[in-house]
Amino acid sequence: DAKTTQPNSMESNEEEPVHLPCNHSTISGTDYIHWYRQLPSQGPEYVIHGLTSNVNNRMASLAIAEDRKSSTLILHRATLRDAAVYYCILRDPLNRDDKIIFGKGTRLHILP
Amino acid sequence: ETGVTQTPRHLVMGMTNKKSLKCEQHLGHNAMYWYKQSAKKPLELMFVYSLEERVENNSVPSRFSPECPNSSHLFLHLHTLQPEDSALYLCASSQDRRYTQYFGPGTRLTVL
């Protein structure tokens, strides 16, 4: 399975943008890049996903490198409620047996 | 509220007890999953059900026994557990195995 690499932890100030990096140098042509996050004492929740083009939704933006070997999740204005573990995951929709493989993710701390 | 509920939220049991964890999804999904999250370890996929048929069992000990009586309900029956089985057990569902997964809040299990 293709793997991703993320920093163990990051820190940001409240109301500032946050850029969470992810490296996936062995990504295949059919892999989508997904991000989930896990807030304290909760199950993971879907954040965003993309294939090649940058993507935006109400929660975040996803910037994907031209060679697709890395991507960045962008929280435009972090709040204390964004403190969570963020997981970068590769998924292949053409694989009927595809499954989510969670790594350790990045623990994001938000400073008030 | 993700549309996936789990009961109980907390469970303490002795090693000789038998208990069951329940998961219910109100999303009309066809795939359901059990994950285990131990302290300081990534989420581990335990079982996958698709259209009520178990399609994956990731080398989980037989003291964990899943049951999927219909597409909306998933159980995890527990018997003669060990203290190292103490963890957060998460249920998830998705439209099919390739789609976004929606997680419940988890059951925090403590085995004494």
Short mmCIF file of C-alpha atoms in Angstrom, two decimals:
data_model
loop_
_atom_site.label_atom_id
_atom_site.label_comp_id
_atom_site.label_asym_id
_atom_site.label_seq_id
_atom_site.Cartn_x
_atom_site.Cartn_y
_atom_site.Cartn_z
CA ASP A 1 0.00 0.00 0.00
CA ALA A 2 1.17 3.52 -0.74
CA LYS A 3 2.22 5.36 2.40
CA THR A 4 2.12 8.91 3.61
CA THR A 5 4.49 10.83 5.85
CA GLN A 6 3.37 13.61 8.14
CA PRO A 7 5.02 15.59 10.95
CA ASN A 8 4.14 14.23 14.38
CA SER A 9 2.90 17.56 15.68
CA MET A 10 2.42 21.21 14.76
CA GLU A 11 1.45 24.32 16.62
CA SER A 12 -0.41 27.38 15.42
CA ASN A 13 -1.94 30.50 16.84
CA GLU A 14 -5.67 30.96 16.90
CA GLU A 15 -7.16 32.87 13.96
CA GLU A 16 -4.08 32.30 11.82
CA PRO A 17 -3.81 30.00 8.78
CA VAL A 18 -2.40 26.52 9.25
CA HIS A 19 -0.60 24.51 6.60
CA LEU A 20 -0.39 20.77 7.31
CA PRO A 21 2.01 18.96 4.99
CA CYS A 22 1.89 15.38 3.74
CA ASN A 23 4.40 13.50 1.62
CA HIS A 24 3.30 10.60 -0.55
CA SER A 25 6.16 9.96 -2.93
CA THR A 26 4.92 6.49 -3.96
CA ILE A 27 1.41 7.63 -4.90
CA SER A 28 -0.08 5.82 -7.87
CA GLY A 29 -1.97 7.44 -10.72
CA THR A 30 -5.36 6.33 -9.41
CA ASP A 31 -4.84 7.24 -5.75
CA TYR A 32 -6.90 10.06 -4.30
CA ILE A 33 -5.53 12.07 -1.38
CA HIS A 34 -7.94 12.12 1.56
CA TRP A 35 -7.75 13.97 4.85
CA TYR A 36 -9.57 12.98 8.01
CA ARG A 37 -9.26 14.51 11.45
CA GLN A 38 -9.98 13.19 14.93
CA LEU A 39 -11.07 15.65 17.57
CA PRO A 40 -10.46 14.72 21.23
CA SER A 41 -12.77 11.96 22.47
CA GLN A 42 -14.41 11.56 19.07
CA GLY A 43 -14.16 9.29 16.05
CA PRO A 44 -12.37 10.49 12.91
CA GLU A 45 -14.27 12.73 10.52
CA TYR A 46 -13.77 13.34 6.81
CA VAL A 47 -12.27 16.71 5.90
CA ILE A 48 -11.53 16.82 2.18
CA HIS A 49 -10.12 14.87 -0.73
CA GLY A 50 -8.65 15.48 -4.18
CA LEU A 51 -6.87 13.90 -7.14
CA THR A 52 -4.86 16.54 -8.99
CA SER A 53 -6.47 19.97 -8.74
CA ASN A 54 -6.64 22.03 -5.62
CA VAL A 55 -9.91 21.62 -3.74
CA ASN A 56 -11.89 23.85 -1.40
CA ASN A 57 -14.80 23.14 0.91
CA ARG A 58 -16.32 24.76 3.98
CA MET A 59 -13.80 23.10 6.29
CA ALA A 60 -10.49 23.48 4.48
CA SER A 61 -8.52 23.67 1.26
CA LEU A 62 -6.29 21.01 -0.23
CA ALA A 63 -3.28 22.03 -2.29
CA ILE A 64 -1.75 19.22 -4.35
CA ALA A 65 1.75 19.44 -5.82
CA GLU A 66 2.02 19.20 -9.58
CA ASP A 67 3.88 15.88 -9.35
CA ARG A 68 1.35 14.69 -6.72
CA LYS A 69 4.14 13.52 -4.43
CA SER A 70 3.03 15.89 -1.70
CA SER A 71 0.00 17.85 -0.58
CA THR A 72 -0.95 20.45 2.00
CA LEU A 73 -4.14 20.77 4.01
CA ILE A 74 -4.90 24.43 4.66
CA LEU A 75 -7.07 25.68 7.48
CA HIS A 76 -7.59 29.32 6.60
CA ARG A 77 -8.34 30.61 10.07
CA ALA A 78 -7.70 28.14 12.85
CA THR A 79 -9.91 28.08 15.90
CA LEU A 80 -9.47 26.21 19.17
CA ARG A 81 -11.98 23.67 17.88
CA ASP A 82 -9.56 22.72 15.11
CA ALA A 83 -7.18 21.16 17.63
CA ALA A 84 -7.11 17.52 16.53
CA VAL A 85 -5.05 14.77 14.93
CA TYR A 86 -5.06 15.16 11.15
CA TYR A 87 -4.59 12.10 8.96
CA CYS A 88 -3.46 12.15 5.33
CA ILE A 89 -4.56 8.96 3.56
CA LEU A 90 -4.35 7.60 0.02
CA ARG A 91 -7.35 5.79 -1.41
CA ASP A 92 -7.90 4.06 -4.74
CA PRO A 93 -11.56 4.14 -5.83
CA LEU A 94 -10.87 1.59 -8.55
CA ASN A 95 -9.97 -1.00 -5.94
CA ARG A 96 -13.13 -2.64 -4.59
CA ASP A 97 -11.11 -3.91 -1.62
CA ASP A 98 -9.63 -0.51 -0.84
CA LYS A 99 -9.41 0.36 2.84
CA ILE A 100 -8.32 3.29 4.94
CA ILE A 101 -4.91 2.81 6.53
CA PHE A 102 -4.42 5.31 9.31
CA GLY A 103 -0.89 6.39 10.22
CA LYS A 104 0.01 8.42 13.29
CA GLY A 105 -1.14 11.68 11.72
CA THR A 106 -0.21 15.20 12.79
CA ARG A 107 -1.37 16.42 16.17
CA LEU A 108 -2.31 20.09 15.73
CA HIS A 109 -2.16 22.33 18.78
CA ILE A 110 -3.90 25.70 18.62
CA LEU A 111 -2.65 28.41 20.93
CA PRO A 112 -5.16 31.00 22.15
CA GLU B 1 -23.73 14.00 14.71
CA THR B 2 -22.45 11.72 11.95
CA GLY B 3 -25.43 9.39 11.67
CA VAL B 4 -23.47 6.56 13.28
CA THR B 5 -24.24 5.78 16.91
CA GLN B 6 -22.45 3.45 19.28
CA THR B 7 -23.51 2.03 22.63
CA PRO B 8 -22.36 1.91 25.29
CA ARG B 9 -19.97 4.86 25.24
CA HIS B 10 -17.98 3.43 28.16
CA LEU B 11 -17.64 -0.17 29.32
CA VAL B 12 -15.67 -1.76 32.12
CA MET B 13 -15.53 -5.53 32.16
CA GLY B 14 -13.64 -8.34 33.84
CA MET B 15 -11.68 -10.91 31.90
CA THR B 16 -14.37 -13.56 32.39
CA ASN B 17 -17.30 -11.37 31.34
CA LYS B 18 -19.21 -11.48 28.06
CA LYS B 19 -20.38 -8.19 26.64
CA SER B 20 -21.42 -6.74 23.29
CA LEU B 21 -20.79 -3.42 21.58
CA LYS B 22 -23.50 -2.08 19.32
CA CYS B 23 -23.26 0.18 16.30
CA GLU B 24 -26.15 1.59 14.29
CA GLN B 25 -26.05 3.72 11.17
CA HIS B 26 -28.93 5.79 9.82
CA LEU B 27 -27.28 6.67 6.51
CA GLY B 28 -28.43 3.84 4.27
CA HIS B 29 -24.86 2.64 3.85
CA ASN B 30 -23.89 -0.84 2.68
CA ALA B 31 -20.48 -1.21 4.34
CA MET B 32 -19.67 -1.20 8.04
CA TYR B 33 -16.37 -1.44 9.91
CA TRP B 34 -14.89 -2.06 13.35
CA TYR B 35 -11.63 -0.31 14.27
CA LYS B 36 -9.52 -0.50 17.41
CA GLN B 37 -7.57 2.49 18.73
CA SER B 38 -5.11 1.70 21.50
CA ALA B 39 -3.24 4.38 23.38
CA LYS B 40 -0.52 5.95 21.27
CA LYS B 41 -1.13 3.60 18.34
CA PRO B 42 -2.76 4.26 14.96
CA LEU B 43 -6.28 3.09 14.33
CA GLU B 44 -6.32 -0.58 13.36
CA LEU B 45 -8.97 -2.01 11.08
CA MET B 46 -10.50 -5.14 12.63
CA PHE B 47 -13.44 -6.22 10.50
CA VAL B 48 -15.23 -5.11 7.34
CA TYR B 49 -18.79 -6.01 6.38
CA SER B 50 -20.19 -5.32 2.94
CA LEU B 51 -23.88 -5.99 2.26
CA GLU B 52 -24.01 -7.89 5.58
CA GLU B 53 -21.22 -10.26 4.55
CA ARG B 54 -17.89 -10.22 6.37
CA VAL B 55 -15.29 -9.46 3.73
CA GLU B 56 -12.26 -8.80 5.89
CA ASN B 57 -10.89 -10.05 9.18
CA ASN B 58 -7.48 -8.60 9.99
CA SER B 59 -6.08 -11.43 12.11
CA VAL B 60 -8.27 -10.49 15.03
CA PRO B 61 -8.32 -12.97 17.95
CA SER B 62 -11.41 -15.13 18.22
CA ARG B 63 -12.34 -13.52 21.54
CA PHE B 64 -13.73 -10.74 19.33
CA SER B 65 -16.74 -11.92 17.35
CA PRO B 66 -18.54 -9.55 14.97
CA GLU B 67 -22.13 -9.84 13.85
CA CYS B 68 -24.01 -7.91 11.18
CA PRO B 69 -27.70 -8.90 11.27
CA ASN B 70 -28.71 -6.24 8.73
CA SER B 71 -27.13 -3.34 6.88
CA SER B 72 -27.93 -0.85 9.65
CA HIS B 73 -26.59 -2.72 12.65
CA LEU B 74 -23.19 -4.10 13.61
CA PHE B 75 -22.22 -5.81 16.84
CA LEU B 76 -18.91 -6.78 18.38
CA HIS B 77 -19.29 -9.60 20.88
CA LEU B 78 -16.57 -9.79 23.50
CA HIS B 79 -15.59 -12.72 25.69
CA THR B 80 -12.59 -13.63 27.87
CA LEU B 81 -10.79 -10.43 26.96
CA GLN B 82 -7.34 -9.48 28.21
CA PRO B 83 -6.27 -6.18 29.81
CA GLU B 84 -4.34 -5.33 26.62
CA ASP B 85 -7.68 -5.28 24.79
CA SER B 86 -8.53 -2.07 26.61
CA ALA B 87 -8.95 0.55 23.89
CA LEU B 88 -11.36 2.79 22.03
CA TYR B 89 -13.48 0.72 19.65
CA LEU B 90 -14.80 2.68 16.69
CA CYS B 91 -17.51 1.77 14.26
CA ALA B 92 -17.78 3.34 10.80
CA SER B 93 -19.98 3.02 7.75
CA SER B 94 -19.76 4.01 4.10
CA GLN B 95 -21.90 3.80 0.99
CA ASP B 96 -19.55 1.14 -0.29
CA ARG B 97 -15.97 0.26 0.54
CA ARG B 98 -14.49 2.88 -1.76
CA TYR B 99 -16.42 5.83 -0.35
CA THR B 100 -15.94 8.20 2.55
CA GLN B 101 -16.34 6.55 5.94
CA TYR B 102 -18.43 8.07 8.71
CA PHE B 103 -17.36 7.19 12.22
CA GLY B 104 -19.29 6.84 15.44
CA PRO B 105 -18.05 8.33 18.71
CA GLY B 106 -16.56 5.06 19.89
CA THR B 107 -16.84 2.83 22.95
CA ARG B 108 -14.10 3.25 25.53
CA LEU B 109 -13.46 -0.29 26.81
CA THR B 110 -11.51 -1.09 29.96
CA VAL B 111 -10.71 -4.72 30.78
CA LEU B 112 -9.76 -5.36 34.38
#
